[in-house]
């Protein structure tokens, strides 16, 4: 796989990770609303939904991976273009 294809591939994967992160955040918000309902009805799922806070960290990590992959892909594309100019 040449560098340009690899760079574009990393860029697209990075965009996918950035797209995935808000979906996880929205699922966390849905879990929080379920938790509020569980508190009012005293169901046992309240304790399971307490673990939903971990999804915030997972979403942040996935967004970070996406930004990192976009940065790597962009950097290698720019380097390739600079080499072609010289």
XYZ file of C-alpha atoms in Angstrom:
86
model
C 0.000 0.000 0.000
C 1.574 3.292 -1.002
C 1.747 6.271 1.331
C -1.063 8.298 -0.239
C -3.564 5.437 -0.007
C -2.469 4.731 3.567
C -2.838 8.405 4.491
C -6.315 8.649 3.006
C -7.287 5.392 4.738
C -6.117 6.743 8.120
C -7.961 10.007 7.483
C -11.231 8.185 6.706
C -10.878 5.890 9.732
C -10.245 8.971 11.902
C -13.403 10.627 10.589
C -15.325 7.439 11.357
C -14.083 7.496 14.952
C -15.114 11.143 15.289
C -18.529 10.230 13.895
C -18.859 7.323 16.346
C -18.079 9.419 19.426
C -21.263 11.587 19.415
C -23.352 8.438 18.978
C -21.838 7.072 22.179
C -22.509 10.363 23.966
C -26.151 10.245 22.875
C -26.418 6.691 24.175
C -25.039 7.933 27.504
C -27.742 10.601 27.624
C -30.336 7.899 26.988
C -28.855 5.859 29.850
C -29.012 8.887 32.143
C -32.698 9.358 31.372
C -33.238 5.654 32.089
C -31.386 6.118 35.374
C -33.675 8.984 36.377
C -36.686 6.808 35.617
C -35.141 3.951 37.602
C -34.584 6.176 40.636
C -38.211 7.234 40.632
C -39.471 3.654 40.244
C -36.792 1.994 42.457
C -35.905 -0.689 39.925
C -32.646 -2.673 40.244
C -31.423 -1.426 36.847
C -30.486 1.836 38.598
C -27.234 0.256 39.802
C -26.400 -1.048 36.354
C -27.050 2.360 34.824
C -24.667 3.917 37.342
C -21.924 2.275 35.267
C -22.998 4.329 32.242
C -20.557 7.040 33.320
C -17.780 4.922 31.833
C -19.255 5.542 28.369
C -18.209 9.200 28.589
C -14.575 8.175 28.911
C -14.903 5.646 26.110
C -16.464 8.299 23.843
C -13.675 10.759 24.659
C -11.011 8.118 23.955
C -12.621 7.187 20.630
C -12.760 10.865 19.617
C -9.096 11.211 20.606
C -8.150 8.217 18.470
C -10.074 9.760 15.584
C -8.266 13.081 15.893
C -4.911 11.284 16.138
C -5.574 9.208 13.004
C -6.684 12.305 11.074
C -3.523 14.102 12.200
C -1.283 11.218 11.084
C -3.066 10.909 7.746
C -2.901 14.645 7.071
C 0.752 14.894 8.097
C 1.838 12.085 5.785
C -0.172 13.568 2.901
C 1.496 16.956 3.404
C 4.951 15.350 3.584
C 4.259 13.457 0.356
C 3.230 16.696 -1.399
C 6.352 18.498 -0.119
C 8.550 15.711 -1.502
C 6.834 15.998 -4.874
C 7.529 19.770 -5.034
C 11.274 19.244 -4.533
